[in-house]
Coordinates of C-alpha atoms and ligand atoms in Angstrom, one line a residue:
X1 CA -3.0 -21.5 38.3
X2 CA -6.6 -20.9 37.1
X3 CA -7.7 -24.5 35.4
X4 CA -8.5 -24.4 31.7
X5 CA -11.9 -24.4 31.2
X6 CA -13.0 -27.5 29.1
X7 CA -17.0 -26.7 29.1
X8 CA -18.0 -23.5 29.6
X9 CA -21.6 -22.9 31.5
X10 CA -23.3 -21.3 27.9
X11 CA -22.5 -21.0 24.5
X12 CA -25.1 -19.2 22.6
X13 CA -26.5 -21.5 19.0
X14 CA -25.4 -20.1 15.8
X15 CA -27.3 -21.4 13.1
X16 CA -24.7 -19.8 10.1
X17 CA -27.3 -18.0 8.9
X18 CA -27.6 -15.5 10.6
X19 CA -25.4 -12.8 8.4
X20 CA -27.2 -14.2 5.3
X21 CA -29.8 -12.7 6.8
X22 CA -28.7 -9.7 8.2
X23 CA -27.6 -8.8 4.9
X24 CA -30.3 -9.5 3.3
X25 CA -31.8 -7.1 5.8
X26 CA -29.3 -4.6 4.7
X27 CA -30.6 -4.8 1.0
X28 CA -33.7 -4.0 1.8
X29 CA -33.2 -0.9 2.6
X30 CA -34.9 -0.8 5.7
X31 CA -32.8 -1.6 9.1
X32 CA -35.2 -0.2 11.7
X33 CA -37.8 -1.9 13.1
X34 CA -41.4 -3.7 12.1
X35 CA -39.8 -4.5 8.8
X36 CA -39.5 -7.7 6.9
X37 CA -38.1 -10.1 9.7
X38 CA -39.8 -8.7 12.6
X39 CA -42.9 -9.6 10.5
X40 CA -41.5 -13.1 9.7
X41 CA -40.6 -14.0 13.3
X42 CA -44.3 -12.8 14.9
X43 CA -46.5 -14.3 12.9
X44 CA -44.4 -17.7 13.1
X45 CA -45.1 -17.3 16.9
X46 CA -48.9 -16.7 16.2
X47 CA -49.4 -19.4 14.3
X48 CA -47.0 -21.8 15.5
X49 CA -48.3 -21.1 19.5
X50 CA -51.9 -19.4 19.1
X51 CA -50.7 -16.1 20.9
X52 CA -52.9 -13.9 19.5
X53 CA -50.3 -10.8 18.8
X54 CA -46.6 -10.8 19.1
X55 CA -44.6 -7.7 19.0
X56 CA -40.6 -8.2 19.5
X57 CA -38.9 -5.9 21.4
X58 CA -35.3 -5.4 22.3
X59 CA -35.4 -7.8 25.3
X60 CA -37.6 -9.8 27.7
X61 CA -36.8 -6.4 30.3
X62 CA -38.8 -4.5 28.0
X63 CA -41.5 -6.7 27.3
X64 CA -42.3 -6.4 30.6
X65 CA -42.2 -3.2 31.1
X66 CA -44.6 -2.6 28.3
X67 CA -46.3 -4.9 30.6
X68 CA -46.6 -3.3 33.8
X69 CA -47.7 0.2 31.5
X70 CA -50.5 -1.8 30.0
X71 CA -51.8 -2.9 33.2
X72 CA -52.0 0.6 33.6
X73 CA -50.0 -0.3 37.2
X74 CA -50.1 3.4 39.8
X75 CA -48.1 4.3 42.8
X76 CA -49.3 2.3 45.3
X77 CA -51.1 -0.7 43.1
X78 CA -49.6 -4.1 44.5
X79 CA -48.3 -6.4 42.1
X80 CA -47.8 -10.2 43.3
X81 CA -44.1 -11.8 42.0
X82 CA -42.3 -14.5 43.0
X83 CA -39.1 -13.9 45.4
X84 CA -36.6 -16.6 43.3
X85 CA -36.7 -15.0 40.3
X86 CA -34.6 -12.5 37.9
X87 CA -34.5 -8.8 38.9
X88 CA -36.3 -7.7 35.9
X89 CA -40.0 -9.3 36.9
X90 CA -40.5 -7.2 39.6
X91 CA -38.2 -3.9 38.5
X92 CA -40.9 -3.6 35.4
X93 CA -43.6 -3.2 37.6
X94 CA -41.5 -1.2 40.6
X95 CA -40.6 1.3 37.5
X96 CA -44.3 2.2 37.7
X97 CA -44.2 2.7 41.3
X98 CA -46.1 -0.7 42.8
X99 CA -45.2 -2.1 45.7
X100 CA -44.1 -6.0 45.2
X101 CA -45.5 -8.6 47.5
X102 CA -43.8 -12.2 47.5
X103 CA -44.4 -15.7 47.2
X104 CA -42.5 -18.2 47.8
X105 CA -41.4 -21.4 45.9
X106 CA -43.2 -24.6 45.8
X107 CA -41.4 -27.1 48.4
X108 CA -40.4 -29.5 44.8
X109 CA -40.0 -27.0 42.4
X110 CA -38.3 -23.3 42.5
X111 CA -41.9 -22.1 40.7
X112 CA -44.1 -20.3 42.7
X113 CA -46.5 -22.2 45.1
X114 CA -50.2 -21.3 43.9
X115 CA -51.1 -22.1 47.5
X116 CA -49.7 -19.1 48.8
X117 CA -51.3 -16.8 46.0
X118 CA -54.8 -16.0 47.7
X119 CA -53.7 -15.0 51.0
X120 CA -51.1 -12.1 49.7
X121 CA -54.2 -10.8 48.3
X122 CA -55.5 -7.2 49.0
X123 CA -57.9 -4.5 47.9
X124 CA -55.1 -2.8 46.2
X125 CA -53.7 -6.0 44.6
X126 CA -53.6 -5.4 40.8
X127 CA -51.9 -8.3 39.2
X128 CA -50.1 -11.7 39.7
X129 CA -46.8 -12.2 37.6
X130 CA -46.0 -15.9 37.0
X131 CA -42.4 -16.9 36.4
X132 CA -41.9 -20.4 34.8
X133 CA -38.7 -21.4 36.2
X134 CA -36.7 -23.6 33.4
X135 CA -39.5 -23.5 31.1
X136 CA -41.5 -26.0 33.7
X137 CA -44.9 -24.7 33.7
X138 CA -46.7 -23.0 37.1
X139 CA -49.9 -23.9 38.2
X140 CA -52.1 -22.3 35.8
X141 CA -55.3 -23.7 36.2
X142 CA -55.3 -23.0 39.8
X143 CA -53.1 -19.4 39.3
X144 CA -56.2 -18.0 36.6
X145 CA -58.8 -19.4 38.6
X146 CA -57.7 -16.7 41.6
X147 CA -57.0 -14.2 39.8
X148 CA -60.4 -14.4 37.9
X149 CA -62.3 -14.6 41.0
X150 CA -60.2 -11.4 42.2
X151 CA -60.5 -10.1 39.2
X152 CA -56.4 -9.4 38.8
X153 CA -54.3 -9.2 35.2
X154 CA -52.1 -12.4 35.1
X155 CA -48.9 -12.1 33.5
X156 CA -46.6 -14.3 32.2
X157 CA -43.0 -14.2 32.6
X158 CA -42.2 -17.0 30.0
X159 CA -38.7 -15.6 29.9
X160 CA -37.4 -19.2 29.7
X161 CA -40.2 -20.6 28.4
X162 CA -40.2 -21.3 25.4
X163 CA -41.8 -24.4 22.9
X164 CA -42.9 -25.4 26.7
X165 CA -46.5 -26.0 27.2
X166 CA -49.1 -26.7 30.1
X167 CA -52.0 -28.7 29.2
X168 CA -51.2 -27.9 25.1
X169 CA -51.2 -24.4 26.0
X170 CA -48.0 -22.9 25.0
X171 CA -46.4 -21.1 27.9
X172 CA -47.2 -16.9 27.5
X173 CA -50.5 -17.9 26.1
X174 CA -52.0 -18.1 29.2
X175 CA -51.8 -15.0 31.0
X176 CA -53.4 -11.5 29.8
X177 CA -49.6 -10.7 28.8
X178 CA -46.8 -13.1 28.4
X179 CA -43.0 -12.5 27.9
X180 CA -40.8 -13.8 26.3
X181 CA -36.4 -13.5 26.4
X182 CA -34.0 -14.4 23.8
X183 CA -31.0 -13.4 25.7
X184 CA -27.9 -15.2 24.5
X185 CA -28.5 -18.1 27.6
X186 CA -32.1 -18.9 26.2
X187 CA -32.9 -21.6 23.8
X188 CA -33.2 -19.3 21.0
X189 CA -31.2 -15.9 21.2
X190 CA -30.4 -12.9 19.2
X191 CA -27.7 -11.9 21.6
X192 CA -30.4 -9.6 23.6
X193 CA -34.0 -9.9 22.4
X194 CA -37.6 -10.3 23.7
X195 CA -40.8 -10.6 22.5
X196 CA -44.2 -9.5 24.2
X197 CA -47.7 -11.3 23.4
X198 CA -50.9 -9.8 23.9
X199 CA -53.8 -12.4 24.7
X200 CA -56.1 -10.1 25.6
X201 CA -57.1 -8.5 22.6
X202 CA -58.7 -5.4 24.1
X203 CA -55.0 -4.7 24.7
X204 CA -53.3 -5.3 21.3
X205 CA -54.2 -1.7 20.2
X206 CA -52.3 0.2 23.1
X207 CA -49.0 -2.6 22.9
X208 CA -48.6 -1.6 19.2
X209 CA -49.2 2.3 20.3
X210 CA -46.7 2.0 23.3
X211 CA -44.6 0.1 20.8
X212 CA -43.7 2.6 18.7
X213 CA -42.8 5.8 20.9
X214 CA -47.1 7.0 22.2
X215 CA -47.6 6.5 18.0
X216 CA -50.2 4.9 16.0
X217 CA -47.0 4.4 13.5
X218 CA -48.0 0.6 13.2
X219 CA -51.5 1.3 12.3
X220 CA -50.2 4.1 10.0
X221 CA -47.5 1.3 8.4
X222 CA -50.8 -0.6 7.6
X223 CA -52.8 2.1 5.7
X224 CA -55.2 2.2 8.5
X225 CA -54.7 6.0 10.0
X226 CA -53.1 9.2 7.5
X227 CA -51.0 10.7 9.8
X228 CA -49.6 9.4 13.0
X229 CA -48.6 11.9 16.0
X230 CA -48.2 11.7 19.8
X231 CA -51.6 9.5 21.4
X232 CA -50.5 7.9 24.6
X233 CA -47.1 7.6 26.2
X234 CA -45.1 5.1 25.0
X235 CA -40.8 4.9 24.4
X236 CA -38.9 2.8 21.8
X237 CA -39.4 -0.9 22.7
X238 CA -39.0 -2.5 19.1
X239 CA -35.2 -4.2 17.6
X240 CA -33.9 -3.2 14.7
X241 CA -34.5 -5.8 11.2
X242 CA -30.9 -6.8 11.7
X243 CA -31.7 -8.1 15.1
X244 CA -35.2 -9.8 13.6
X245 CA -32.8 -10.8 11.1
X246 CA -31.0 -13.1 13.7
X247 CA -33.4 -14.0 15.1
X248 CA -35.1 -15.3 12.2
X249 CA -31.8 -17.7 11.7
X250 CA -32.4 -19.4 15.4
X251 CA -35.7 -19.5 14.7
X252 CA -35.7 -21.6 11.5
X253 CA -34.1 -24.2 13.7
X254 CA -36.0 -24.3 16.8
X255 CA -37.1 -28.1 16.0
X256 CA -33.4 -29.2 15.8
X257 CA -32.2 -27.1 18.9
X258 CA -34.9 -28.0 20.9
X259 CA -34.5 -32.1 20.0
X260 CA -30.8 -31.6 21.0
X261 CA -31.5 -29.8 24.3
X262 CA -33.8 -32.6 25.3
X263 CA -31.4 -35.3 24.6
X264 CA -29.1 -33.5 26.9
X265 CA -31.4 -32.7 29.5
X266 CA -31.6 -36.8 29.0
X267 CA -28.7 -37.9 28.9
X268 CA -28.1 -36.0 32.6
X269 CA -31.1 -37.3 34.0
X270 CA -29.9 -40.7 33.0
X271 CA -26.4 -39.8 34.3
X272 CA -27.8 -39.0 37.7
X273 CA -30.8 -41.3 38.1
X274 CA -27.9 -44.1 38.3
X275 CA -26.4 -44.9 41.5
X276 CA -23.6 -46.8 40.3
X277 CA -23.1 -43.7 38.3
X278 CA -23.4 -41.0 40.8
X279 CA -21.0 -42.8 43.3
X280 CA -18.4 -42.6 40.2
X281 CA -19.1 -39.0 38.8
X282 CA -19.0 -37.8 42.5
X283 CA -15.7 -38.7 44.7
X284 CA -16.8 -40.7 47.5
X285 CA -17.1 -37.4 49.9
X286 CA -19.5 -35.9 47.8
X287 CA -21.9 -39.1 47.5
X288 CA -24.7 -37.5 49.6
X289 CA -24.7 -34.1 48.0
X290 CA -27.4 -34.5 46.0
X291 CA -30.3 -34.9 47.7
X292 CA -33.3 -34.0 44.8
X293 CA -32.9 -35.1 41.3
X294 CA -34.1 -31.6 39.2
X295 CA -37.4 -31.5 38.3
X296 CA -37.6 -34.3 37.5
X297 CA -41.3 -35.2 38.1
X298 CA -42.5 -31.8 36.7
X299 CA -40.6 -32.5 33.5
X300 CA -41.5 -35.7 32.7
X301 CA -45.4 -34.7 33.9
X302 CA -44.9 -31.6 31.4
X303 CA -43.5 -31.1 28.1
X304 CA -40.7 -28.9 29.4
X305 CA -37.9 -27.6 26.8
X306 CA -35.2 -28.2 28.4
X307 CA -34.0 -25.1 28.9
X308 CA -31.6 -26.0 32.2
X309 CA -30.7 -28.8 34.1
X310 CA -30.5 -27.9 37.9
X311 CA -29.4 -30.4 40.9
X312 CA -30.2 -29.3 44.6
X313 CA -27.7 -29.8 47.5
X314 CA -28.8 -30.1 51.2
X315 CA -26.2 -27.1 51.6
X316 CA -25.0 -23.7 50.4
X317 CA -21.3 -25.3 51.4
X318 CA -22.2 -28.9 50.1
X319 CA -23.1 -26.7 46.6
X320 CA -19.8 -24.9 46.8
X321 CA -17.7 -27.5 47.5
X322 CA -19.2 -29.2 44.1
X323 CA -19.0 -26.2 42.0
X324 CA -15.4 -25.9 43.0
X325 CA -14.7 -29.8 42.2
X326 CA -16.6 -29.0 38.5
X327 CA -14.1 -26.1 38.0
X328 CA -11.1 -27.9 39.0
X329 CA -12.4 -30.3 36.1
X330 CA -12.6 -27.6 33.8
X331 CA -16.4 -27.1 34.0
X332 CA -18.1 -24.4 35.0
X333 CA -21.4 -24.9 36.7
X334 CA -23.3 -22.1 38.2
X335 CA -26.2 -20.9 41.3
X336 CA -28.8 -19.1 40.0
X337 CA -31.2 -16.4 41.6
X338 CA -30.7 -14.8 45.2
X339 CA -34.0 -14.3 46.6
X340 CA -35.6 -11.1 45.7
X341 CA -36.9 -10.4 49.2
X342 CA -33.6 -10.9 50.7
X343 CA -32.0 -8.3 48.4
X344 CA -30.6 -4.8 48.9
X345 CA -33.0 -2.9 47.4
X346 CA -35.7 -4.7 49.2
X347 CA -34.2 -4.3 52.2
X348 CA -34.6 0.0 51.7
X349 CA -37.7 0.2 49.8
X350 CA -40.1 -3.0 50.8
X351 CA -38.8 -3.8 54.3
X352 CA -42.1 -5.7 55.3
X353 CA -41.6 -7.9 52.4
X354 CA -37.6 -8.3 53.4
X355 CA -38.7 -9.0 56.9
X356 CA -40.5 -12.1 55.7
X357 CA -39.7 -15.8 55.7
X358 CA -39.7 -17.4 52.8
X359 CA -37.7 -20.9 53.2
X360 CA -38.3 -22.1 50.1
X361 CA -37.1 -19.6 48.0
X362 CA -33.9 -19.2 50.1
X363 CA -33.4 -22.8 49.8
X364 CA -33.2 -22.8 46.1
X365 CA -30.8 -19.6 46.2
X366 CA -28.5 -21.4 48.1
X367 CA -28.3 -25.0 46.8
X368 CA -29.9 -25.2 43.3
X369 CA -26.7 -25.6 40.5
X370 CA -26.8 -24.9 37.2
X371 CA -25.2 -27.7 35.0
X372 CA -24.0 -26.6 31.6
X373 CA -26.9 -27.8 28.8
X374 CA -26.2 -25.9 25.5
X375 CA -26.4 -27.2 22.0
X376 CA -23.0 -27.7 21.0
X377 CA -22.5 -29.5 24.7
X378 CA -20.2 -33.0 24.1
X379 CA -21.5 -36.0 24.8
X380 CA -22.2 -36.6 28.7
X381 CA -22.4 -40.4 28.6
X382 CA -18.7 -40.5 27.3
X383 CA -17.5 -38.4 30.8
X384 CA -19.5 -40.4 32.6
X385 CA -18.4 -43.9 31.6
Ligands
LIG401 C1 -33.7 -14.0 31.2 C2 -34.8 -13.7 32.0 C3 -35.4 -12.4 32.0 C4 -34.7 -11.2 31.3 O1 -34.6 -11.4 30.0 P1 -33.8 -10.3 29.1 O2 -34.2 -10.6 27.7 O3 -32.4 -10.5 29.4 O4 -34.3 -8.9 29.5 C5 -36.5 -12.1 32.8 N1 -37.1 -13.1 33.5 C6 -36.6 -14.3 33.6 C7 -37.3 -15.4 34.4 C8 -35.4 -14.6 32.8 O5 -34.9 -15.9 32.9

């Protein structure tokens, strides 16, 4: 018999607002998207995190795939990406036909190592996509320095990342292009839901354009042009209002969410910072599992947002045997990404890249574990004592 499950890994914040506001969307008459909401949730992202435009789109997939089309990325461009990472960093830019090249992680944190960066570098290199795994900021300094110098686009996968910053700078305000997910496991969600910002303002004009089907429909919604009709390409990357509208309700409590998260992300770290307490929460067999605490430095050195707790195991079996013990206790804990340049698809269409070693990033695909951290999460310290 299948346990009952006590804590699930996820459960997505409702704020209670959220049909107020869809049906206030409803009464004003106008559902589709770039309306009222959509309005309401960019500019609180502009102002609140200095990215100089926002445009929402219907996931964190499409924001970068609007992306890859405004690097203008051809058949045959190379695109640098990290190998422990979700699918959707590198499909964006494979959609356009570049080839990916990997890095691997950093030996302390599943980010990518900027030390690896300039030697994957080639005439035909175009740009350098930076995944900040768990909302714990990459290297930037170092990361915009090369690509400068190489004169590459940077962009930012901020899927997880946001409310996270690196030196003040919020995470996705870094890069030419940032993205940004609010998928129902993110800190803020609208079941699916992204959000693109455009640093570069040389490129604002085009996202809006590609935005909005190859139309200048946005500048048309603002007076500026009298007819709109078919200027670039383009395809329909924007939500609806009643998605916005959600969105809007999370977003109205992002200071509360985000104070809760962090006094989770806490409370674990106190949890398993303690020896007396680890030899207790762990049967006796289990004591050496963990052999690195999260990341712990990088989030104390950062302001992180606590978007997940991991712990590393010196094992893919030592990880299993844990996640197994966590189930039987009605918890479900869960492994995250399998290395990109291990996969299938790499395997048929980039074999030089899936002939590759990259330790570090198969290390974290087979012993980092996911710990459940979600708003509504009990009280640890009361399983712990
Ligand atoms: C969640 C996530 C995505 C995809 O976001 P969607 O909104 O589901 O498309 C992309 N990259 C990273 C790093 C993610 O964590």
């Amino acid at each position: 018999m299948k346990p009952e499950i006590k804590i699930p890994f996820n459960k997505p914040f409702q704020s209670g607002k959220e049909l107020t506001y869809i049906q206030d969307a409803i009464h004003r008459g106008k559902i589709s998207g770039n309306g009222h909401y959509t309005q309401l949730c960019q500019e609180f992202f502009e102002k609140r995190y200095g990215f100089q435009k926002c445009l929402l789109t219907t996931s964190c997939t499409d924001a970068l795939e609007m992306a890859a089309l405004l690097c203008d990325i051809q058949p045959g461009d190379e695109v640098i990406v990290p190998s422990f990472t979700f699918v959707s960093t590198t499909n964006a830019f494979v959609l356009r036909g570049a080839k990916v090249v990997f890095v691997d992680s950093k030996s302390d944190h599943p980010n990518m190592d900027e030390k690896l960066i300039e030697e994957l570098i080639t005439t035909k290199t175009k740009a350098i996509v930076v995944v900040h795994y768990g909302g714990v900021p990459c290297e930037m300094d170092t990361i915009l320095e090369i690509a400068d110098r190489y004169h590459l686009l940077v962009i930012e996968d901020a899927a997880q990342g946001i409310d996270s910053f690196y030196q003040g700078k919020a995470l996705g305000s870094m890069g030419h292009l940032g993205c940004m997910s609010f998928h129902e496991t993110k800190n803020i969600q609208s079941g699916e839901g992204g959000m693109l910002m455009i640093n570069d303002p040389s490129l604002i004009k085009r996202a809006e354009i590609l935005w909005e089907k190859g139309t200048e429909r946005v500048a048309f919604s603002r007076g500026e042009v009298q007819k709109y009709g078919w200027v670039d390409q383009g395809s329909s990357f924007l939500p609806s209002e009643l998605t916005a509208a959600f969105l809007w309700a999370q977003l109205e409590n992002l200071d509360v969410i985000q104070l809760r998260r962090k006094a989770i992300w806490e409370d674990y770290f106190g949890a398993f910072n303690r020896e007396e307490v680890q030899s207790h929460v762990l049967a006796p067999k289990y004591l050496e599992l963990i052999k690195t605490l999260n990341s712990s430095s990088s989030y104390l050195k950062f302001s992180a947002n606590a978007h997940l707790f991991f712990l590393l195991f010196p094992s893919l079996a030592t990880r299993s045997i844990y996640i197994n013990s966590l189930r039987e206790n009605g918890i479900l804990a869960v492994f995250h990404y399998q290395s990109l340049h291990r996969s299938e698809f790499a395997k048929r269409h980039f074999p030089d890249q899936y002939q590759r070693d990259l330790p570090n990033s198969d290390y974290y695909s087979d012993c980092l574990l996911r710990l459940p951290l979600f708003y509504e999460l009990p009280k640890l310290s009361k399983q712990f004592e």
